[in-house]
mmCIF file of C-alpha atoms in Angstrom:
data_model
loop_
_atom_site.group_PDB
_atom_site.id
_atom_site.type_symbol
_atom_site.label_atom_id
_atom_site.label_comp_id
_atom_site.label_asym_id
_atom_site.label_seq_id
_atom_site.Cartn_x
_atom_site.Cartn_y
_atom_site.Cartn_z
ATOM 1 C CA MET A 1110 0.000 0.000 0.000
ATOM 2 C CA ALA A 1111 1.436 3.396 -1.023
ATOM 3 C CA ILE A 1112 1.885 6.087 1.702
ATOM 4 C CA SER A 1113 2.440 9.846 1.423
ATOM 5 C CA LYS A 1114 5.747 11.589 2.129
ATOM 6 C CA ALA A 1115 4.314 13.069 5.350
ATOM 7 C CA GLN A 1116 3.283 9.604 6.604
ATOM 8 C CA PHE A 1117 6.744 8.264 5.793
ATOM 9 C CA GLU A 1118 8.426 11.047 7.782
ATOM 10 C CA ALA A 1119 6.080 10.713 10.756
ATOM 11 C CA GLY A 1120 6.656 6.998 11.108
ATOM 12 C CA SER A 1121 3.920 4.382 11.345
ATOM 13 C CA LEU A 1122 1.226 3.280 13.735
ATOM 14 C CA SER A 1123 3.429 0.363 14.849
ATOM 15 C CA SER A 1124 5.554 2.873 16.789
ATOM 16 C CA CYS A 1125 2.535 3.602 18.998
ATOM 17 C CA PHE A 1126 2.807 0.207 20.753
ATOM 18 C CA LYS A 1127 5.013 -0.327 23.843
ATOM 19 C CA GLN A 1128 5.773 -3.891 24.876
ATOM 20 C CA GLY A 1129 2.862 -5.101 22.746
ATOM 21 C CA GLU A 1130 0.316 -2.717 24.278
ATOM 22 C CA TRP A 1131 -1.242 0.449 22.847
ATOM 23 C CA ASP A 1132 0.340 3.627 24.266
ATOM 24 C CA PRO A 1133 -1.810 6.793 23.939
ATOM 25 C CA GLY A 1134 1.210 9.005 24.552
ATOM 26 C CA LEU A 1135 3.130 7.494 21.630
ATOM 27 C CA TYR A 1136 0.038 7.850 19.412
ATOM 28 C CA GLY A 1137 -0.206 11.569 20.276
ATOM 29 C CA GLU A 1138 3.440 12.041 19.339
ATOM 30 C CA TYR A 1139 2.767 10.223 16.041
ATOM 31 C CA LYS A 1140 -0.185 12.531 15.186
ATOM 32 C CA ARG A 1141 1.895 15.648 15.998
ATOM 33 C CA LYS A 1142 4.703 14.563 13.661
ATOM 34 C CA LEU A 1143 2.191 13.667 10.915
ATOM 35 C CA ASN A 1144 0.515 17.119 11.051
ATOM 36 C CA GLU A 1145 3.867 18.898 10.939
ATOM 37 C CA ALA A 1146 5.004 16.804 7.960
ATOM 38 C CA GLU A 1147 1.752 17.563 6.041
ATOM 39 C CA GLU A 1148 2.079 21.333 6.680
ATOM 40 C CA ILE A 1149 5.691 21.301 5.420
ATOM 41 C CA ALA A 1150 4.650 19.357 2.284
ATOM 42 C CA THR A 1151 1.806 21.813 1.545
ATOM 43 C CA THR A 1152 4.118 24.828 1.979
ATOM 44 C CA GLU A 1153 6.710 23.345 -0.363
ATOM 45 C CA ALA A 1154 4.053 22.688 -3.016
ATOM 46 C CA MET A 1155 2.796 26.292 -2.820
ATOM 47 C CA LEU A 1156 6.342 27.642 -3.091
ATOM 48 C CA ASP A 1157 7.033 25.447 -6.133
ATOM 49 C CA HIS A 1158 3.834 26.662 -7.825
ATOM 50 C CA GLY A 1159 4.634 30.312 -7.075
ATOM 51 C CA LEU A 1160 8.103 29.901 -8.520
ATOM 52 C CA SER A 1161 6.590 28.371 -11.669
ATOM 53 C CA LEU A 1162 4.225 31.342 -12.071
ATOM 54 C CA THR A 1163 7.121 33.771 -11.576
ATOM 55 C CA ARG A 1164 9.140 32.071 -14.300
ATOM 56 C CA GLN A 1165 6.204 32.090 -16.749
ATOM 57 C CA PHE A 1166 5.503 35.746 -16.054
ATOM 58 C CA ALA A 1167 9.178 36.498 -16.762
ATOM 59 C CA ARG A 1168 8.808 34.753 -20.138
ATOM 60 C CA GLY A 1169 5.870 37.002 -21.010
ATOM 61 C CA LEU A 1170 3.107 34.492 -20.271
ATOM 62 C CA SER A 1171 0.005 35.447 -18.330
ATOM 63 C CA PRO A 1172 -0.049 33.763 -14.913
ATOM 64 C CA PHE A 1173 -3.814 33.218 -15.395
ATOM 65 C CA SER A 1174 -3.567 31.385 -18.713
ATOM 66 C CA PRO A 1175 -4.363 27.641 -18.737
ATOM 67 C CA ARG A 1176 -0.689 26.915 -19.507
ATOM 68 C CA SER A 1177 0.422 28.559 -16.210
ATOM 69 C CA PHE A 1178 -1.197 25.754 -14.178
ATOM 70 C CA SER A 1179 0.493 22.915 -16.025
ATOM 71 C CA THR A 1180 4.095 21.798 -15.912
ATOM 72 C CA SER A 1181 3.573 19.269 -18.734
ATOM 73 C CA ALA A 1182 4.589 19.693 -22.353
ATOM 74 C CA PRO A 1183 3.057 22.656 -24.230
ATOM 75 C CA PRO A 1184 -0.358 21.943 -25.792
ATOM 76 C CA LYS A 1185 -0.656 20.882 -29.381
ATOM 77 C CA LYS A 1186 -1.256 23.475 -32.028
ATOM 78 C CA LEU A 1187 -4.954 24.239 -32.468
ATOM 79 C CA GLN A 1188 -6.359 22.542 -35.546
ATOM 80 C CA ARG A 1189 -9.178 24.127 -37.507
ATOM 81 C CA ARG A 1190 -12.009 21.751 -38.358
ATOM 82 C CA GLU A 1191 -12.440 20.876 -42.001
ATOM 83 C CA PRO A 1192 -15.494 22.527 -43.576
ATOM 84 C CA LYS A 1193 -18.479 20.191 -43.658
ATOM 85 C CA GLY A 1194 -20.118 19.455 -46.980
ATOM 86 C CA VAL A 1195 -22.013 16.801 -48.893
ATOM 87 C CA ALA A 1196 -19.748 16.896 -51.940
ATOM 88 C CA TYR A 1197 -16.385 18.429 -52.790
ATOM 89 C CA TYR A 1198 -14.670 19.655 -55.917
ATOM 90 C CA THR A 1199 -11.113 20.576 -56.869
ATOM 91 C CA ASN A 1200 -10.484 23.805 -58.752
ATOM 92 C CA GLU A 1201 -7.808 24.464 -61.385
ATOM 93 C CA GLU A 1202 -5.290 25.400 -58.693
ATOM 94 C CA GLY A 1203 -5.701 22.004 -57.025
ATOM 95 C CA LYS A 1204 -7.554 23.338 -53.980
ATOM 96 C CA THR A 1205 -10.394 21.180 -52.653
ATOM 97 C CA SER A 1206 -13.516 22.995 -51.483
ATOM 98 C CA VAL A 1207 -17.087 22.189 -50.508
ATOM 99 C CA LEU A 1208 -19.409 21.965 -53.506
ATOM 100 C CA PRO A 1209 -22.276 24.452 -52.977
ATOM 101 C CA PRO A 1210 -25.786 23.412 -54.113
ATOM 102 C CA LYS A 1211 -25.777 26.089 -56.798
ATOM 103 C CA MET A 1212 -22.890 24.279 -58.503
ATOM 104 C CA SER A 1213 -24.671 20.893 -58.521
ATOM 105 C CA SER A 1214 -25.784 19.219 -61.748
ATOM 106 C CA TRP A 1215 -29.489 19.560 -60.959
ATOM 107 C CA TYR A 1216 -29.232 23.271 -60.291
ATOM 108 C CA ASN A 1217 -27.359 23.773 -63.542
ATOM 109 C CA MET A 1218 -29.785 21.682 -65.646
ATOM 110 C CA TYR A 1219 -33.148 22.626 -64.173
ATOM 111 C CA VAL A 1220 -32.796 25.971 -62.374
ATOM 112 C CA ALA A 1221 -29.930 28.064 -63.731
ATOM 113 C CA HIS A 1222 -29.805 26.931 -67.377
ATOM 114 C CA PRO A 1223 -32.906 24.944 -68.380
ATOM 115 C CA GLN A 1224 -33.183 24.155 -72.091
ATOM 116 C CA ILE A 1225 -36.713 25.502 -72.360
ATOM 117 C CA ASN A 1226 -36.517 25.647 -76.172
ATOM 118 C CA SER A 1227 -35.772 21.936 -76.432
ATOM 119 C CA ALA A 1228 -38.676 19.515 -76.761
ATOM 120 C CA LYS A 1229 -36.397 16.734 -75.557
ATOM 121 C CA PHE A 1230 -35.707 18.624 -72.330
ATOM 122 C CA HIS A 1231 -39.432 18.988 -71.633
ATOM 123 C CA ARG A 1232 -40.087 15.283 -72.325
ATOM 124 C CA ARG A 1233 -37.314 14.200 -69.992
ATOM 125 C CA PHE A 1234 -38.321 16.647 -67.270
ATOM 126 C CA ARG A 1235 -41.930 15.405 -67.439
ATOM 127 C CA ALA A 1236 -40.762 11.795 -67.140
ATOM 128 C CA ARG A 1237 -38.300 12.480 -64.320
ATOM 129 C CA PHE A 1238 -40.423 14.732 -62.110
ATOM 130 C CA ARG A 1239 -43.972 13.783 -63.177
ATOM 131 C CA MET A 1240 -45.063 17.263 -64.173
ATOM 132 C CA PRO A 1241 -44.393 19.743 -67.021
ATOM 133 C CA TYR A 1242 -41.621 22.266 -66.493
ATOM 134 C CA GLN A 1243 -44.075 25.174 -66.567
ATOM 135 C CA SER A 1244 -46.089 23.532 -63.787
ATOM 136 C CA TYR A 1245 -42.858 23.158 -61.807
ATOM 137 C CA GLU A 1246 -42.154 26.881 -62.164
ATOM 138 C CA ASP A 1247 -45.703 27.689 -61.035
ATOM 139 C CA LEU A 1248 -45.253 25.370 -58.058
ATOM 140 C CA CYS A 1249 -42.013 27.127 -57.077
ATOM 141 C CA ASP A 1250 -43.791 30.491 -57.239
ATOM 142 C CA LEU A 1251 -46.545 29.137 -54.990
ATOM 143 C CA VAL A 1252 -44.013 27.756 -52.520
ATOM 144 C CA ILE A 1253 -42.200 31.100 -52.365
ATOM 145 C CA GLU A 1254 -45.557 32.815 -51.882
ATOM 146 C CA HIS A 1255 -46.112 30.715 -48.737
ATOM 147 C CA VAL A 1256 -42.465 30.647 -47.660
ATOM 148 C CA ASP A 1257 -43.038 32.536 -44.404
ATOM 149 C CA GLU A 1258 -45.814 30.165 -43.386
ATOM 150 C CA TYR A 1259 -44.242 26.801 -44.252
ATOM 151 C CA PHE A 1260 -40.645 27.259 -45.401
ATOM 152 C CA ALA A 1261 -39.238 30.150 -43.343
ATOM 153 C CA ARG A 1262 -36.001 28.247 -42.817
ATOM 154 C CA TRP A 1263 -35.325 28.349 -46.562
ATOM 155 C CA THR A 1264 -36.301 31.940 -47.278
ATOM 156 C CA PRO A 1265 -34.249 33.122 -50.293
ATOM 157 C CA GLY A 1266 -31.227 35.107 -49.111
ATOM 158 C CA LYS A 1267 -31.297 33.708 -45.582
ATOM 159 C CA THR A 1268 -28.081 32.359 -44.017
ATOM 160 C CA ASP A 1269 -27.323 29.988 -41.167
ATOM 161 C CA ALA A 1270 -25.441 30.762 -37.914
ATOM 162 C CA VAL A 1271 -22.037 30.709 -39.617
ATOM 163 C CA GLY A 1272 -23.064 32.710 -42.657
ATOM 164 C CA ASN A 1273 -23.648 29.906 -45.177
ATOM 165 C CA PRO A 1274 -26.580 30.558 -47.534
ATOM 166 C CA CYS A 1275 -29.607 28.295 -47.195
ATOM 167 C CA ALA A 1276 -30.341 25.630 -49.812
ATOM 168 C CA PRO A 1277 -32.101 26.967 -52.940
ATOM 169 C CA ILE A 1278 -35.810 26.391 -52.559
ATOM 170 C CA GLU A 1279 -36.156 25.578 -56.294
ATOM 171 C CA LEU A 1280 -33.744 22.701 -55.796
ATOM 172 C CA LEU A 1281 -35.563 21.460 -52.705
ATOM 173 C CA VAL A 1282 -38.842 21.369 -54.616
ATOM 174 C CA LEU A 1283 -37.174 19.125 -57.186
ATOM 175 C CA THR A 1284 -36.056 16.740 -54.436
ATOM 176 C CA ALA A 1285 -39.639 16.439 -53.157
ATOM 177 C CA LEU A 1286 -40.977 15.754 -56.657
ATOM 178 C CA ARG A 1287 -38.371 13.077 -57.371
ATOM 179 C CA TYR A 1288 -38.957 11.437 -53.990
ATOM 180 C CA LEU A 1289 -42.701 11.245 -54.661
ATOM 181 C CA GLY A 1290 -42.435 10.394 -58.356
ATOM 182 C CA ARG A 1291 -39.729 7.730 -58.332
ATOM 183 C CA GLY A 1292 -39.208 6.834 -54.691
ATOM 184 C CA TRP A 1293 -35.593 7.968 -54.448
ATOM 185 C CA THR A 1294 -33.894 7.918 -51.056
ATOM 186 C CA PHE A 1295 -32.689 11.097 -49.376
ATOM 187 C CA ASP A 1296 -29.124 9.894 -49.950
ATOM 188 C CA ASP A 1297 -29.730 9.735 -53.719
ATOM 189 C CA LEU A 1298 -31.143 13.249 -53.682
ATOM 190 C CA SER A 1299 -28.248 14.533 -51.579
ATOM 191 C CA GLU A 1300 -25.763 13.156 -54.095
ATOM 192 C CA ASN A 1301 -27.377 15.060 -56.966
ATOM 193 C CA THR A 1302 -28.052 18.360 -55.217
ATOM 194 C CA ALA A 1303 -25.165 18.762 -52.717
ATOM 195 C CA ILE A 1304 -27.782 19.311 -49.991
ATOM 196 C CA SER A 1305 -27.563 17.231 -46.828
ATOM 197 C CA GLU A 1306 -30.020 14.408 -46.230
ATOM 198 C CA GLU A 1307 -31.314 16.012 -43.035
ATOM 199 C CA VAL A 1308 -32.159 19.282 -44.795
ATOM 200 C CA ILE A 1309 -33.989 17.391 -47.550
ATOM 201 C CA ARG A 1310 -35.874 15.336 -44.955
ATOM 202 C CA LEU A 1311 -36.998 18.414 -43.025
ATOM 203 C CA PHE A 1312 -38.095 20.166 -46.212
ATOM 204 C CA PHE A 1313 -40.028 17.116 -47.410
ATOM 205 C CA HIS A 1314 -42.117 16.980 -44.239
ATOM 206 C CA GLN A 1315 -42.982 20.655 -44.647
ATOM 207 C CA PHE A 1316 -43.752 20.098 -48.336
ATOM 208 C CA ILE A 1317 -46.231 17.337 -47.471
ATOM 209 C CA LYS A 1318 -47.957 19.649 -45.001
ATOM 210 C CA PHE A 1319 -47.976 22.395 -47.637
ATOM 211 C CA GLY A 1320 -49.524 19.993 -50.149
ATOM 212 C CA ALA A 1321 -52.256 18.888 -47.759
ATOM 213 C CA GLU A 1322 -53.235 22.401 -46.708
ATOM 214 C CA VAL A 1323 -52.542 24.532 -49.797
ATOM 215 C CA LEU A 1324 -52.239 22.397 -52.928
ATOM 216 C CA PHE A 1325 -55.214 20.200 -52.027
ATOM 217 C CA GLU A 1326 -57.527 23.156 -51.537
ATOM 218 C CA LYS A 1327 -56.280 24.719 -54.752
ATOM 219 C CA HIS A 1328 -56.515 21.746 -57.114
ATOM 220 C CA VAL A 1329 -59.030 19.245 -55.687
ATOM 221 C CA ASN A 1330 -62.395 20.913 -56.162
ATOM 222 C CA GLU A 1331 -65.495 18.774 -56.477
ATOM 223 C CA PRO A 1332 -68.183 20.071 -58.861
ATOM 224 C CA ARG A 1333 -71.204 21.454 -57.014
ATOM 225 C CA THR A 1334 -73.218 23.018 -59.846
ATOM 226 C CA ALA A 1335 -73.882 22.348 -63.540
ATOM 227 C CA SER A 1336 -71.475 25.107 -64.565
ATOM 228 C CA ASP A 1337 -68.686 23.300 -62.671
ATOM 229 C CA LEU A 1338 -69.222 20.229 -64.868
ATOM 230 C CA GLU A 1339 -68.467 21.957 -68.172
ATOM 231 C CA ASN A 1340 -64.765 21.103 -67.884
ATOM 232 C CA HIS A 1341 -65.300 17.509 -66.761
ATOM 233 C CA SER A 1342 -68.198 15.845 -68.594
ATOM 234 C CA HIS A 1343 -67.289 16.507 -72.251
ATOM 235 C CA GLU A 1344 -65.360 13.245 -72.806
ATOM 236 C CA TYR A 1345 -68.205 11.170 -71.328
ATOM 237 C CA LEU A 1346 -70.731 12.899 -73.572
ATOM 238 C CA VAL A 1347 -68.630 12.168 -76.674
ATOM 239 C CA ALA A 1348 -68.225 8.522 -75.575
ATOM 240 C CA GLY A 1349 -72.009 8.112 -75.280
ATOM 241 C CA PHE A 1350 -72.419 8.550 -71.540
ATOM 242 C CA PRO A 1351 -74.423 11.766 -71.143
ATOM 243 C CA GLY A 1352 -74.908 12.743 -67.541
ATOM 244 C CA ALA A 1353 -71.758 11.003 -66.316
ATOM 245 C CA ILE A 1354 -69.541 13.381 -64.355
ATOM 246 C CA GLY A 1355 -66.554 11.233 -63.404
ATOM 247 C CA SER A 1356 -65.078 7.842 -62.682
ATOM 248 C CA MET A 1357 -64.925 6.539 -59.133
ATOM 249 C CA ASP A 1358 -62.845 3.810 -57.538
ATOM 250 C CA ALA A 1359 -60.747 3.084 -54.476
ATOM 251 C CA THR A 1360 -56.968 3.170 -54.445
ATOM 252 C CA HIS A 1361 -54.546 1.771 -51.887
ATOM 253 C CA ILE A 1362 -51.500 3.516 -50.455
ATOM 254 C CA SER A 1363 -49.010 1.298 -48.641
ATOM 255 C CA CYS A 1364 -48.648 2.149 -44.966
ATOM 256 C CA GLU A 1365 -45.711 0.634 -43.119
ATOM 257 C CA ARG A 1366 -45.199 0.343 -39.355
ATOM 258 C CA VAL A 1367 -48.880 -0.109 -38.549
ATOM 259 C CA SER A 1368 -49.458 -1.018 -34.900
ATOM 260 C CA TRP A 1369 -50.016 -4.724 -34.319
ATOM 261 C CA LYS A 1370 -53.604 -4.348 -33.105
ATOM 262 C CA GLU A 1371 -54.475 -2.461 -36.332
ATOM 263 C CA ARG A 1372 -52.600 -4.778 -38.690
ATOM 264 C CA GLN A 1373 -55.483 -7.086 -39.610
ATOM 265 C CA SER A 1374 -57.811 -4.228 -40.574
ATOM 266 C CA HIS A 1375 -55.103 -2.779 -42.837
ATOM 267 C CA LEU A 1376 -54.511 -6.005 -44.768
ATOM 268 C CA SER A 1377 -56.528 -6.541 -47.945
ATOM 269 C CA HIS A 1378 -56.957 -9.788 -49.847
ATOM 270 C CA LYS A 1379 -55.578 -7.954 -52.888
ATOM 271 C CA LEU A 1380 -52.373 -6.742 -51.238
ATOM 272 C CA PRO A 1381 -49.426 -8.456 -49.527
ATOM 273 C CA TYR A 1382 -48.798 -5.408 -47.289
ATOM 274 C CA THR A 1383 -50.684 -3.094 -44.954
ATOM 275 C CA ALA A 1384 -52.305 -0.084 -46.622
ATOM 276 C CA ARG A 1385 -54.845 2.722 -46.361
ATOM 277 C CA SER A 1386 -57.699 3.049 -48.863
ATOM 278 C CA PHE A 1387 -58.945 6.260 -50.450
ATOM 279 C CA ASN A 1388 -62.127 6.565 -52.527
ATOM 280 C CA LEU A 1389 -61.460 8.948 -55.427
ATOM 281 C CA THR A 1390 -63.498 10.557 -58.178
ATOM 282 C CA VAL A 1391 -61.607 11.679 -61.290
ATOM 283 C CA ASN A 1392 -62.512 13.078 -64.678
ATOM 284 C CA HIS A 1393 -61.388 11.443 -67.927
ATOM 285 C CA ARG A 1394 -58.238 13.597 -67.944
ATOM 286 C CA ARG A 1395 -57.222 11.955 -64.637
ATOM 287 C CA ARG A 1396 -57.743 15.067 -62.589
ATOM 288 C CA ILE A 1397 -58.876 14.300 -59.045
ATOM 289 C CA LEU A 1398 -62.227 15.910 -58.285
ATOM 290 C CA SER A 1399 -62.821 14.466 -54.844
ATOM 291 C CA THR A 1400 -61.257 12.059 -52.365
ATOM 292 C CA THR A 1401 -61.941 10.683 -48.933
ATOM 293 C CA THR A 1402 -59.457 10.508 -46.106
ATOM 294 C CA GLY A 1403 -57.579 7.258 -45.565
ATOM 295 C CA HIS A 1404 -59.390 4.178 -44.231
ATOM 296 C CA PRO A 1405 -58.302 0.594 -43.467
ATOM 297 C CA ALA A 1406 -57.569 -1.419 -46.611
ATOM 298 C CA ARG A 1407 -59.767 -4.298 -45.402
ATOM 299 C CA TRP A 1408 -62.907 -2.234 -46.005
ATOM 300 C CA ASN A 1409 -64.689 -2.956 -49.290
ATOM 301 C CA ASP A 1410 -66.065 -0.365 -51.717
ATOM 302 C CA LYS A 1411 -69.591 -0.502 -50.278
ATOM 303 C CA THR A 1412 -68.290 0.462 -46.853
ATOM 304 C CA LEU A 1413 -65.780 2.997 -48.131
ATOM 305 C CA ILE A 1414 -68.289 4.958 -50.214
ATOM 306 C CA THR A 1415 -70.423 5.719 -47.179
ATOM 307 C CA PHE A 1416 -67.553 7.925 -45.975
ATOM 308 C CA ASP A 1417 -67.378 9.802 -49.298
ATOM 309 C CA ASP A 1418 -69.128 13.132 -48.703
ATOM 310 C CA PHE A 1419 -69.212 13.948 -52.419
ATOM 311 C CA ALA A 1420 -70.922 10.671 -53.359
ATOM 312 C CA MET A 1421 -73.371 10.896 -50.471
ATOM 313 C CA ASP A 1422 -74.289 14.504 -51.244
ATOM 314 C CA LEU A 1423 -74.851 13.532 -54.869
ATOM 315 C CA LYS A 1424 -77.037 10.578 -53.934
ATOM 316 C CA GLU A 1425 -79.132 12.650 -51.516
ATOM 317 C CA GLY A 1426 -79.599 15.420 -54.099
ATOM 318 C CA LYS A 1427 -77.744 18.081 -52.130
ATOM 319 C CA ILE A 1428 -75.532 19.025 -55.103
ATOM 320 C CA LEU A 1429 -75.794 19.150 -58.912
ATOM 321 C CA GLY A 1430 -79.567 19.566 -58.763
ATOM 322 C CA ASP A 1431 -79.369 21.841 -61.818
ATOM 323 C CA HIS A 1432 -77.509 19.310 -63.965
ATOM 324 C CA VAL A 1433 -79.821 18.432 -66.890
ATOM 325 C CA PHE A 1434 -79.124 15.738 -69.501
ATOM 326 C CA GLU A 1435 -81.005 13.395 -71.869
ATOM 327 C CA LEU A 1436 -81.028 9.617 -72.201
ATOM 328 C CA TYR A 1437 -82.675 7.301 -74.711
ATOM 329 C CA GLU A 1438 -85.277 4.847 -73.413
ATOM 330 C CA LYS A 1439 -87.570 2.289 -75.000
ATOM 331 C CA ASP A 1440 -91.175 3.373 -75.486
ATOM 332 C CA GLY A 1441 -92.910 0.082 -75.917
ATOM 333 C CA GLU A 1442 -91.208 -2.730 -77.820
ATOM 334 C CA ASP A 1443 -90.111 -0.985 -81.009
ATOM 335 C CA SER A 1444 -89.993 2.768 -80.440
ATOM 336 C CA ILE A 1445 -87.302 4.781 -78.601
ATOM 337 C CA LYS A 1446 -87.752 8.179 -77.017
ATOM 338 C CA LYS A 1447 -85.584 10.806 -75.337
ATOM 339 C CA VAL A 1448 -86.065 11.320 -71.632
ATOM 340 C CA THR A 1449 -84.751 14.351 -69.757
ATOM 341 C CA TYR A 1450 -83.154 13.819 -66.381
ATOM 342 C CA ARG A 1451 -82.106 16.302 -63.740
ATOM 343 C CA GLY A 1452 -79.613 16.024 -60.939
ATOM 344 C CA GLN A 1453 -79.227 12.533 -59.498
ATOM 345 C CA MET A 1454 -80.930 11.015 -62.566
ATOM 346 C CA GLU A 1455 -84.377 12.186 -61.563
ATOM 347 C CA ASN A 1456 -86.741 11.626 -64.488
ATOM 348 C CA THR A 1457 -88.497 14.926 -65.114
ATOM 349 C CA GLN A 1458 -91.282 13.061 -66.957
ATOM 350 C CA ASP A 1459 -91.791 10.285 -64.437
ATOM 351 C CA ARG A 1460 -91.025 11.206 -60.813
ATOM 352 C CA ASN A 1461 -91.213 7.568 -59.727
ATOM 353 C CA LYS A 1462 -88.000 6.611 -61.561
ATOM 354 C CA ASN A 1463 -84.904 7.310 -59.510
ATOM 355 C CA SER A 1464 -81.296 6.274 -59.670
ATOM 356 C CA TRP A 1465 -78.095 8.151 -58.843
ATOM 357 C CA PHE A 1466 -74.655 9.263 -60.030
ATOM 358 C CA GLY A 1467 -75.766 10.623 -63.406
ATOM 359 C CA GLY A 1468 -75.725 7.924 -66.050
ATOM 360 C CA GLY A 1469 -73.885 5.463 -63.811
#
């Protein structure tokens, strides 16, 4: 067992025994010597430290600097951290620097220098991002219009805490479109835009919220009057379905990580995975006119449609009561006549004939 210098100089407890018996007088002498030895050791340590400070002060060092309290080797030279970045490039002088997003391939091709006069460019853009380039520009304008409400972090011209400019919002919109259109990972998008995965992830969540609250209200508008149907029923009329206003069916969206107690209700006999079902109405140009919220995939169409407010309002005659159209019906065995219907296929000539969903 190691002992201190003061204990060594004061002796040991064995010296407190006389003829094999404990002697209080010898123990008192031992304690006195031990206290004196400890005081001398403390004084010597303080003198050594004061001498060290005096020498450092003579060399021009501050006695209050961290180095003045250490007698070890001088600290290593401070190293500056390398700048963080997703991608790097080497200039003509051989210097490696962080690649900014505005020097990425996507920014060059689709934001800074788009080939808007090339039909090939427009075809490829439509295939890669699932919308025409003009629609993408309109979407960017709409995002910037709501930037303070949803995307304040990426306000054009804003910088972070160290002065780096924020990621271009036009480039972030492209990442959201590619993620939705082709299912790319955030790592794939980071590689092509020089924007970190975490920034893309945060933007995508805000973009989904923006789509649900702004884009949905702007583009998904169910027809409520006959004038609203002028842009939707033309193709059905040409195809021989007067009175039809849209096509309706359910679609399934895969939903992972469903809680175990909800798993069975989210499994359909058509699908090998859990999903949510949405009942949609679209026109012949594939524009969504109405949709329900998500419901368990196990529910069939007859259950799902009861939660479709548009279909229920149409069936109950609350909307499209001014929609008038004509159908051909047999009048006897050989003759055919035109019959005028209004709204939910109410026969204006025979009030006892009723069906619903115009020409369905």
